[in-house]
Amino acid sequence: TDGLLLRACYAVAGFAAWLGLRVLGLRRSVVRDNLRRSFPDWMPEQLRGVEREFARRQGEIAAEVLYSSRLSADELRDRVTISNPELLVAAGQPRPMLLLGAHQCNFEWMVQRLSLEFGERLVALYKPPRDPRTDRWLRSLRSRFGARLVAAKSVLQELARMRDVAAIGMLADQVPRTSPEKHWVAFLGQDTAFYMGGELL
């Protein structure tokens, strides 16, 4: 029944993503401009194909995030595997392991899966949303298997108080508009700023 529920979530979220991008035009100009700048030599039909695939994938991620609250530990282990678990054994004091990821695929399941390995010894950095209800929901979702969430801006103060941290997880690829520390690279044909949080830690 859980498999049927997830498939139903895929269908509903996929339709909503298609409706938002293709019919209502939500963020359509941003997507198209980014694709044109990233792949200037592509034909229009190629760009449209990637745009459709993007909408479909966004729907899948939304479905999986909504389904996250129903995931059992066993199902999560089945759906998300760690290819080199032996590397996690050495995590801990005096130097916690630093786990860096990107906003690619389902990063919500990634945090939850790592929580099964570390429990409360995993500190996940995040940027709190402005809406308090959304913040509470995200914190509940991401900490359901024990991970502790810490606002990225206060990580150094929080880490100074924690004595049992085995790993620090962070997604550090978004444009750091307000961060004084940033690293510029040519990414997909355009100048792109990346966070320096991992390097600074």
JSON list of C-alpha atoms in Angstrom, two decimals:
[
{"chain": "A", "resi": 1, "resn": "THR", "atom": "CA", "xyz": [0.00, 0.00, 0.00]},
{"chain": "A", "resi": 2, "resn": "ASP", "atom": "CA", "xyz": [2.89, 2.37, 0.67]},
{"chain": "A", "resi": 3, "resn": "GLY", "atom": "CA", "xyz": [4.11, 1.80, -2.88]},
{"chain": "A", "resi": 4, "resn": "LEU", "atom": "CA", "xyz": [0.68, 2.71, -4.22]},
{"chain": "A", "resi": 5, "resn": "LEU", "atom": "CA", "xyz": [0.62, 5.83, -2.06]},
{"chain": "A", "resi": 6, "resn": "LEU", "atom": "CA", "xyz": [4.02, 6.95, -3.35]},
{"chain": "A", "resi": 7, "resn": "ARG", "atom": "CA", "xyz": [2.90, 6.38, -6.95]},
{"chain": "A", "resi": 8, "resn": "ALA", "atom": "CA", "xyz": [-0.21, 8.44, -6.26]},
{"chain": "A", "resi": 9, "resn": "CYS", "atom": "CA", "xyz": [1.99, 11.20, -4.80]},
{"chain": "A", "resi": 10, "resn": "TYR", "atom": "CA", "xyz": [4.14, 11.07, -7.95]},
{"chain": "A", "resi": 11, "resn": "ALA", "atom": "CA", "xyz": [1.07, 11.47, -10.16]},
{"chain": "A", "resi": 12, "resn": "VAL", "atom": "CA", "xyz": [-0.41, 14.38, -8.22]},
{"chain": "A", "resi": 13, "resn": "ALA", "atom": "CA", "xyz": [2.87, 16.25, -7.70]},
{"chain": "A", "resi": 14, "resn": "GLY", "atom": "CA", "xyz": [3.92, 15.63, -11.31]},
{"chain": "A", "resi": 15, "resn": "PHE", "atom": "CA", "xyz": [0.68, 17.14, -12.57]},
{"chain": "A", "resi": 16, "resn": "ALA", "atom": "CA", "xyz": [1.06, 20.10, -10.21]},
{"chain": "A", "resi": 17, "resn": "ALA", "atom": "CA", "xyz": [4.64, 20.70, -11.40]},
{"chain": "A", "resi": 18, "resn": "TRP", "atom": "CA", "xyz": [3.56, 20.50, -15.05]},
{"chain": "A", "resi": 19, "resn": "LEU", "atom": "CA", "xyz": [0.65, 22.84, -14.37]},
{"chain": "A", "resi": 20, "resn": "GLY", "atom": "CA", "xyz": [2.85, 25.32, -12.53]},
{"chain": "A", "resi": 21, "resn": "LEU", "atom": "CA", "xyz": [5.63, 25.46, -15.11]},
{"chain": "A", "resi": 22, "resn": "ARG", "atom": "CA", "xyz": [3.89, 24.79, -18.42]},
{"chain": "A", "resi": 23, "resn": "VAL", "atom": "CA", "xyz": [0.43, 26.28, -17.89]},
{"chain": "A", "resi": 24, "resn": "LEU", "atom": "CA", "xyz": [0.77, 28.94, -15.18]},
{"chain": "A", "resi": 25, "resn": "GLY", "atom": "CA", "xyz": [4.33, 29.81, -16.18]},
{"chain": "A", "resi": 26, "resn": "LEU", "atom": "CA", "xyz": [5.77, 29.77, -12.64]},
{"chain": "A", "resi": 27, "resn": "ARG", "atom": "CA", "xyz": [9.53, 30.33, -12.95]},
{"chain": "A", "resi": 28, "resn": "ARG", "atom": "CA", "xyz": [9.31, 29.45, -16.65]},
{"chain": "A", "resi": 29, "resn": "SER", "atom": "CA", "xyz": [11.36, 32.45, -17.76]},
{"chain": "A", "resi": 30, "resn": "VAL", "atom": "CA", "xyz": [14.05, 31.63, -15.17]},
{"chain": "A", "resi": 31, "resn": "VAL", "atom": "CA", "xyz": [14.26, 28.02, -16.34]},
{"chain": "A", "resi": 32, "resn": "ARG", "atom": "CA", "xyz": [14.38, 28.96, -20.01]},
{"chain": "A", "resi": 33, "resn": "ASP", "atom": "CA", "xyz": [16.95, 31.72, -19.53]},
{"chain": "A", "resi": 34, "resn": "ASN", "atom": "CA", "xyz": [19.21, 29.40, -17.52]},
{"chain": "A", "resi": 35, "resn": "LEU", "atom": "CA", "xyz": [18.95, 26.67, -20.15]},
{"chain": "A", "resi": 36, "resn": "ARG", "atom": "CA", "xyz": [19.71, 29.09, -23.01]},
{"chain": "A", "resi": 37, "resn": "ARG", "atom": "CA", "xyz": [22.77, 30.46, -21.20]},
{"chain": "A", "resi": 38, "resn": "SER", "atom": "CA", "xyz": [23.99, 27.00, -20.18]},
{"chain": "A", "resi": 39, "resn": "PHE", "atom": "CA", "xyz": [23.51, 25.34, -23.58]},
{"chain": "A", "resi": 40, "resn": "PRO", "atom": "CA", "xyz": [23.76, 28.10, -26.22]},
{"chain": "A", "resi": 41, "resn": "ASP", "atom": "CA", "xyz": [24.36, 25.61, -29.05]},
{"chain": "A", "resi": 42, "resn": "TRP", "atom": "CA", "xyz": [21.30, 23.46, -28.40]},
{"chain": "A", "resi": 43, "resn": "MET", "atom": "CA", "xyz": [18.31, 23.40, -30.70]},
{"chain": "A", "resi": 44, "resn": "PRO", "atom": "CA", "xyz": [14.95, 24.68, -29.35]},
{"chain": "A", "resi": 45, "resn": "GLU", "atom": "CA", "xyz": [13.48, 21.16, -29.23]},
{"chain": "A", "resi": 46, "resn": "GLN", "atom": "CA", "xyz": [16.41, 19.98, -27.07]},
{"chain": "A", "resi": 47, "resn": "LEU", "atom": "CA", "xyz": [15.86, 22.84, -24.63]},
{"chain": "A", "resi": 48, "resn": "ARG", "atom": "CA", "xyz": [12.13, 22.12, -24.48]},
{"chain": "A", "resi": 49, "resn": "GLY", "atom": "CA", "xyz": [12.86, 18.47, -23.75]},
{"chain": "A", "resi": 50, "resn": "VAL", "atom": "CA", "xyz": [15.06, 19.39, -20.78]},
{"chain": "A", "resi": 51, "resn": "GLU", "atom": "CA", "xyz": [12.43, 21.86, -19.58]},
{"chain": "A", "resi": 52, "resn": "ARG", "atom": "CA", "xyz": [9.78, 19.11, -19.59]},
{"chain": "A", "resi": 53, "resn": "GLU", "atom": "CA", "xyz": [12.14, 16.73, -17.81]},
{"chain": "A", "resi": 54, "resn": "PHE", "atom": "CA", "xyz": [12.89, 19.41, -15.22]},
{"chain": "A", "resi": 55, "resn": "ALA", "atom": "CA", "xyz": [9.18, 19.84, -14.47]},
{"chain": "A", "resi": 56, "resn": "ARG", "atom": "CA", "xyz": [8.75, 16.07, -14.15]},
{"chain": "A", "resi": 57, "resn": "ARG", "atom": "CA", "xyz": [11.73, 15.72, -11.79]},
{"chain": "A", "resi": 58, "resn": "GLN", "atom": "CA", "xyz": [10.55, 18.63, -9.64]},
{"chain": "A", "resi": 59, "resn": "GLY", "atom": "CA", "xyz": [7.23, 16.83, -9.27]},
{"chain": "A", "resi": 60, "resn": "GLU", "atom": "CA", "xyz": [8.99, 13.62, -8.25]},
{"chain": "A", "resi": 61, "resn": "ILE", "atom": "CA", "xyz": [11.04, 15.39, -5.59]},
{"chain": "A", "resi": 62, "resn": "ALA", "atom": "CA", "xyz": [7.93, 17.12, -4.21]},
{"chain": "A", "resi": 63, "resn": "ALA", "atom": "CA", "xyz": [6.14, 13.76, -4.05]},
{"chain": "A", "resi": 64, "resn": "GLU", "atom": "CA", "xyz": [9.03, 12.14, -2.19]},
{"chain": "A", "resi": 65, "resn": "VAL", "atom": "CA", "xyz": [9.27, 15.00, 0.29]},
{"chain": "A", "resi": 66, "resn": "LEU", "atom": "CA", "xyz": [5.54, 14.73, 1.02]},
{"chain": "A", "resi": 67, "resn": "TYR", "atom": "CA", "xyz": [5.91, 10.98, 1.42]},
{"chain": "A", "resi": 68, "resn": "SER", "atom": "CA", "xyz": [8.93, 11.36, 3.74]},
{"chain": "A", "resi": 69, "resn": "SER", "atom": "CA", "xyz": [6.87, 11.43, 6.92]},
{"chain": "A", "resi": 70, "resn": "ARG", "atom": "CA", "xyz": [5.62, 7.89, 6.17]},
{"chain": "A", "resi": 71, "resn": "LEU", "atom": "CA", "xyz": [9.02, 6.36, 5.41]},
{"chain": "A", "resi": 72, "resn": "SER", "atom": "CA", "xyz": [10.05, 3.68, 7.87]},
{"chain": "A", "resi": 73, "resn": "ALA", "atom": "CA", "xyz": [13.72, 3.12, 8.65]},
{"chain": "A", "resi": 74, "resn": "ASP", "atom": "CA", "xyz": [13.70, -0.17, 6.70]},
{"chain": "A", "resi": 75, "resn": "GLU", "atom": "CA", "xyz": [12.07, 1.35, 3.63]},
{"chain": "A", "resi": 76, "resn": "LEU", "atom": "CA", "xyz": [14.47, 4.27, 3.74]},
{"chain": "A", "resi": 77, "resn": "ARG", "atom": "CA", "xyz": [17.43, 1.87, 3.81]},
{"chain": "A", "resi": 78, "resn": "ASP", "atom": "CA", "xyz": [15.96, 0.06, 0.80]},
{"chain": "A", "resi": 79, "resn": "ARG", "atom": "CA", "xyz": [15.40, 3.25, -1.18]},
{"chain": "A", "resi": 80, "resn": "VAL", "atom": "CA", "xyz": [18.63, 5.10, -0.29]},
{"chain": "A", "resi": 81, "resn": "THR", "atom": "CA", "xyz": [21.87, 3.14, -0.16]},
{"chain": "A", "resi": 82, "resn": "ILE", "atom": "CA", "xyz": [25.31, 4.24, 1.01]},
{"chain": "A", "resi": 83, "resn": "SER", "atom": "CA", "xyz": [27.92, 2.92, -1.39]},
{"chain": "A", "resi": 84, "resn": "ASN", "atom": "CA", "xyz": [30.90, 3.22, 0.98]},
{"chain": "A", "resi": 85, "resn": "PRO", "atom": "CA", "xyz": [29.58, 2.86, 4.56]},
{"chain": "A", "resi": 86, "resn": "GLU", "atom": "CA", "xyz": [33.03, 1.95, 5.85]},
{"chain": "A", "resi": 87, "resn": "LEU", "atom": "CA", "xyz": [34.04, 5.61, 5.53]},
{"chain": "A", "resi": 88, "resn": "LEU", "atom": "CA", "xyz": [31.42, 6.60, 8.11]},
{"chain": "A", "resi": 89, "resn": "VAL", "atom": "CA", "xyz": [32.92, 4.41, 10.83]},
{"chain": "A", "resi": 90, "resn": "ALA", "atom": "CA", "xyz": [35.80, 6.82, 11.46]},
{"chain": "A", "resi": 91, "resn": "ALA", "atom": "CA", "xyz": [33.51, 9.82, 12.01]},
{"chain": "A", "resi": 92, "resn": "GLY", "atom": "CA", "xyz": [33.63, 11.49, 15.40]},
{"chain": "A", "resi": 93, "resn": "GLN", "atom": "CA", "xyz": [35.77, 13.44, 17.81]},
{"chain": "A", "resi": 94, "resn": "PRO", "atom": "CA", "xyz": [38.13, 15.14, 17.84]},
{"chain": "A", "resi": 95, "resn": "ARG", "atom": "CA", "xyz": [37.29, 15.97, 14.22]},
{"chain": "A", "resi": 96, "resn": "PRO", "atom": "CA", "xyz": [33.75, 15.41, 13.00]},
{"chain": "A", "resi": 97, "resn": "MET", "atom": "CA", "xyz": [33.29, 14.27, 9.42]},
{"chain": "A", "resi": 98, "resn": "LEU", "atom": "CA", "xyz": [32.10, 17.00, 7.06]},
{"chain": "A", "resi": 99, "resn": "LEU", "atom": "CA", "xyz": [29.46, 15.77, 4.59]},
{"chain": "A", "resi": 100, "resn": "LEU", "atom": "CA", "xyz": [28.86, 18.08, 1.63]},
{"chain": "A", "resi": 101, "resn": "GLY", "atom": "CA", "xyz": [25.96, 17.70, -0.74]},
{"chain": "A", "resi": 102, "resn": "ALA", "atom": "CA", "xyz": [24.07, 19.60, -3.41]},
{"chain": "A", "resi": 103, "resn": "HIS", "atom": "CA", "xyz": [20.44, 20.42, -4.07]},
{"chain": "A", "resi": 104, "resn": "GLN", "atom": "CA", "xyz": [20.30, 17.57, -6.54]},
{"chain": "A", "resi": 105, "resn": "CYS", "atom": "CA", "xyz": [17.84, 14.68, -6.50]},
{"chain": "A", "resi": 106, "resn": "ASN", "atom": "CA", "xyz": [16.16, 14.07, -3.15]},
{"chain": "A", "resi": 107, "resn": "PHE", "atom": "CA", "xyz": [18.38, 15.70, -0.53]},
{"chain": "A", "resi": 108, "resn": "GLU", "atom": "CA", "xyz": [15.64, 15.32, 2.12]},
{"chain": "A", "resi": 109, "resn": "TRP", "atom": "CA", "xyz": [15.94, 11.53, 1.98]},
{"chain": "A", "resi": 110, "resn": "MET", "atom": "CA", "xyz": [19.73, 11.89, 2.07]},
{"chain": "A", "resi": 111, "resn": "VAL", "atom": "CA", "xyz": [19.58, 13.70, 5.43]},
{"chain": "A", "resi": 112, "resn": "GLN", "atom": "CA", "xyz": [17.17, 11.15, 6.85]},
{"chain": "A", "resi": 113, "resn": "ARG", "atom": "CA", "xyz": [19.25, 8.23, 5.60]},
{"chain": "A", "resi": 114, "resn": "LEU", "atom": "CA", "xyz": [22.41, 9.60, 7.21]},
{"chain": "A", "resi": 115, "resn": "SER", "atom": "CA", "xyz": [20.42, 10.07, 10.41]},
{"chain": "A", "resi": 116, "resn": "LEU", "atom": "CA", "xyz": [19.97, 6.29, 10.55]},
{"chain": "A", "resi": 117, "resn": "GLU", "atom": "CA", "xyz": [23.77, 5.98, 10.71]},
{"chain": "A", "resi": 118, "resn": "PHE", "atom": "CA", "xyz": [24.53, 8.80, 13.15]},
{"chain": "A", "resi": 119, "resn": "GLY", "atom": "CA", "xyz": [21.33, 9.65, 15.03]},
{"chain": "A", "resi": 120, "resn": "GLU", "atom": "CA", "xyz": [21.79, 12.71, 17.26]},
{"chain": "A", "resi": 121, "resn": "ARG", "atom": "CA", "xyz": [25.49, 12.78, 16.42]},
{"chain": "A", "resi": 122, "resn": "LEU", "atom": "CA", "xyz": [24.58, 14.19, 12.98]},
{"chain": "A", "resi": 123, "resn": "VAL", "atom": "CA", "xyz": [24.29, 17.98, 12.83]},
{"chain": "A", "resi": 124, "resn": "ALA", "atom": "CA", "xyz": [22.53, 19.15, 9.68]},
{"chain": "A", "resi": 125, "resn": "LEU", "atom": "CA", "xyz": [22.99, 22.80, 8.73]},
{"chain": "A", "resi": 126, "resn": "TYR", "atom": "CA", "xyz": [20.08, 24.58, 7.10]},
{"chain": "A", "resi": 127, "resn": "LYS", "atom": "CA", "xyz": [18.73, 28.00, 6.27]},
{"chain": "A", "resi": 128, "resn": "PRO", "atom": "CA", "xyz": [15.50, 28.51, 8.26]},
{"chain": "A", "resi": 129, "resn": "PRO", "atom": "CA", "xyz": [12.58, 29.61, 6.08]},
{"chain": "A", "resi": 130, "resn": "ARG", "atom": "CA", "xyz": [10.81, 32.83, 6.98]},
{"chain": "A", "resi": 131, "resn": "ASP", "atom": "CA", "xyz": [7.49, 31.15, 7.70]},
{"chain": "A", "resi": 132, "resn": "PRO", "atom": "CA", "xyz": [7.52, 29.63, 11.23]},
{"chain": "A", "resi": 133, "resn": "ARG", "atom": "CA", "xyz": [5.09, 26.84, 10.29]},
{"chain": "A", "resi": 134, "resn": "THR", "atom": "CA", "xyz": [7.23, 25.78, 7.34]},
{"chain": "A", "resi": 135, "resn": "ASP", "atom": "CA", "xyz": [10.28, 25.87, 9.60]},
{"chain": "A", "resi": 136, "resn": "ARG", "atom": "CA", "xyz": [8.61, 23.63, 12.19]},
{"chain": "A", "resi": 137, "resn": "TRP", "atom": "CA", "xyz": [7.50, 21.18, 9.50]},
{"chain": "A", "resi": 138, "resn": "LEU", "atom": "CA", "xyz": [10.97, 20.97, 7.92]},
{"chain": "A", "resi": 139, "resn": "ARG", "atom": "CA", "xyz": [12.66, 20.54, 11.30]},
{"chain": "A", "resi": 140, "resn": "SER", "atom": "CA", "xyz": [10.25, 17.76, 12.22]},
{"chain": "A", "resi": 141, "resn": "LEU", "atom": "CA", "xyz": [10.78, 16.03, 8.87]},
{"chain": "A", "resi": 142, "resn": "ARG", "atom": "CA", "xyz": [14.56, 16.26, 8.85]},
{"chain": "A", "resi": 143, "resn": "SER", "atom": "CA", "xyz": [15.06, 15.28, 12.48]},
{"chain": "A", "resi": 144, "resn": "ARG", "atom": "CA", "xyz": [12.65, 12.31, 12.65]},
{"chain": "A", "resi": 145, "resn": "PHE", "atom": "CA", "xyz": [15.54, 9.83, 12.81]},
{"chain": "A", "resi": 146, "resn": "GLY", "atom": "CA", "xyz": [17.58, 11.85, 15.30]},
{"chain": "A", "resi": 147, "resn": "ALA", "atom": "CA", "xyz": [19.54, 14.48, 13.34]},
{"chain": "A", "resi": 148, "resn": "ARG", "atom": "CA", "xyz": [19.95, 17.86, 15.01]},
{"chain": "A", "resi": 149, "resn": "LEU", "atom": "CA", "xyz": [19.22, 20.87, 12.82]},
{"chain": "A", "resi": 150, "resn": "VAL", "atom": "CA", "xyz": [21.30, 24.00, 13.27]},
{"chain": "A", "resi": 151, "resn": "ALA", "atom": "CA", "xyz": [20.87, 27.30, 11.44]},
{"chain": "A", "resi": 152, "resn": "ALA", "atom": "CA", "xyz": [23.95, 27.76, 9.26]},
{"chain": "A", "resi": 153, "resn": "LYS", "atom": "CA", "xyz": [24.53, 31.29, 10.59]},
{"chain": "A", "resi": 154, "resn": "SER", "atom": "CA", "xyz": [24.95, 30.04, 14.14]},
{"chain": "A", "resi": 155, "resn": "VAL", "atom": "CA", "xyz": [26.91, 26.87, 13.44]},
{"chain": "A", "resi": 156, "resn": "LEU", "atom": "CA", "xyz": [30.15, 27.90, 15.16]},
{"chain": "A", "resi": 157, "resn": "GLN", "atom": "CA", "xyz": [28.40, 28.90, 18.41]},
{"chain": "A", "resi": 158, "resn": "GLU", "atom": "CA", "xyz": [26.32, 25.71, 18.39]},
{"chain": "A", "resi": 159, "resn": "LEU", "atom": "CA", "xyz": [29.28, 23.43, 17.65]},
{"chain": "A", "resi": 160, "resn": "ALA", "atom": "CA", "xyz": [31.20, 24.96, 20.54]},
{"chain": "A", "resi": 161, "resn": "ARG", "atom": "CA", "xyz": [28.46, 23.70, 22.88]},
{"chain": "A", "resi": 162, "resn": "MET", "atom": "CA", "xyz": [28.18, 20.21, 21.37]},
{"chain": "A", "resi": 163, "resn": "ARG", "atom": "CA", "xyz": [30.59, 17.52, 22.48]},
{"chain": "A", "resi": 164, "resn": "ASP", "atom": "CA", "xyz": [29.35, 14.42, 20.67]},
{"chain": "A", "resi": 165, "resn": "VAL", "atom": "CA", "xyz": [29.14, 15.49, 17.02]},
{"chain": "A", "resi": 166, "resn": "ALA", "atom": "CA", "xyz": [30.22, 12.74, 14.60]},
{"chain": "A", "resi": 167, "resn": "ALA", "atom": "CA", "xyz": [29.27, 14.43, 11.33]},
{"chain": "A", "resi": 168, "resn": "ILE", "atom": "CA", "xyz": [28.20, 17.81, 10.00]},
{"chain": "A", "resi": 169, "resn": "GLY", "atom": "CA", "xyz": [26.03, 17.76, 6.90]},
{"chain": "A", "resi": 170, "resn": "MET", "atom": "CA", "xyz": [25.46, 20.71, 4.63]},
{"chain": "A", "resi": 171, "resn": "LEU", "atom": "CA", "xyz": [24.15, 21.54, 1.18]},
{"chain": "A", "resi": 172, "resn": "ALA", "atom": "CA", "xyz": [26.46, 24.28, 0.00]},
{"chain": "A", "resi": 173, "resn": "ASP", "atom": "CA", "xyz": [25.75, 24.99, -3.64]},
{"chain": "A", "resi": 174, "resn": "GLN", "atom": "CA", "xyz": [23.18, 27.78, -3.69]},
{"chain": "A", "resi": 175, "resn": "VAL", "atom": "CA", "xyz": [24.08, 31.33, -4.65]},
{"chain": "A", "resi": 176, "resn": "PRO", "atom": "CA", "xyz": [25.26, 33.04, -1.42]},
{"chain": "A", "resi": 177, "resn": "ARG", "atom": "CA", "xyz": [23.64, 36.43, -1.96]},
{"chain": "A", "resi": 178, "resn": "THR", "atom": "CA", "xyz": [24.25, 37.61, 1.59]},
{"chain": "A", "resi": 179, "resn": "SER", "atom": "CA", "xyz": [27.39, 35.67, 2.39]},
{"chain": "A", "resi": 180, "resn": "PRO", "atom": "CA", "xyz": [30.58, 37.74, 2.57]},
{"chain": "A", "resi": 181, "resn": "GLU", "atom": "CA", "xyz": [32.61, 34.64, 1.65]},
{"chain": "A", "resi": 182, "resn": "LYS", "atom": "CA", "xyz": [31.97, 33.23, -1.81]},
{"chain": "A", "resi": 183, "resn": "HIS", "atom": "CA", "xyz": [33.93, 31.49, -4.55]},
{"chain": "A", "resi": 184, "resn": "TRP", "atom": "CA", "xyz": [33.33, 32.32, -8.20]},
{"chain": "A", "resi": 185, "resn": "VAL", "atom": "CA", "xyz": [33.64, 29.70, -10.92]},
{"chain": "A", "resi": 186, "resn": "ALA", "atom": "CA", "xyz": [32.51, 29.27, -14.51]},
{"chain": "A", "resi": 187, "resn": "PHE", "atom": "CA", "xyz": [29.63, 26.79, -14.15]},
{"chain": "A", "resi": 188, "resn": "LEU", "atom": "CA", "xyz": [27.49, 25.77, -17.13]},
{"chain": "A", "resi": 189, "resn": "GLY", "atom": "CA", "xyz": [28.85, 28.66, -19.14]},
{"chain": "A", "resi": 190, "resn": "GLN", "atom": "CA", "xyz": [28.14, 31.43, -16.65]},
{"chain": "A", "resi": 191, "resn": "ASP", "atom": "CA", "xyz": [29.85, 33.02, -13.66]},
{"chain": "A", "resi": 192, "resn": "THR", "atom": "CA", "xyz": [28.42, 31.37, -10.55]},
{"chain": "A", "resi": 193, "resn": "ALA", "atom": "CA", "xyz": [29.04, 32.02, -6.86]},
{"chain": "A", "resi": 194, "resn": "PHE", "atom": "CA", "xyz": [29.38, 29.08, -4.49]},
{"chain": "A", "resi": 195, "resn": "TYR", "atom": "CA", "xyz": [29.35, 29.01, -0.71]},
{"chain": "A", "resi": 196, "resn": "MET", "atom": "CA", "xyz": [32.64, 28.75, 1.16]},
{"chain": "A", "resi": 197, "resn": "GLY", "atom": "CA", "xyz": [31.02, 27.19, 4.23]},
{"chain": "A", "resi": 198, "resn": "GLY", "atom": "CA", "xyz": [32.62, 23.79, 3.82]},
{"chain": "A", "resi": 199, "resn": "GLU", "atom": "CA", "xyz": [36.11, 25.22, 3.36]},
{"chain": "A", "resi": 200, "resn": "LEU", "atom": "CA", "xyz": [35.69, 27.62, 6.29]},
{"chain": "A", "resi": 201, "resn": "LEU", "atom": "CA", "xyz": [34.56, 24.84, 8.64]}
]
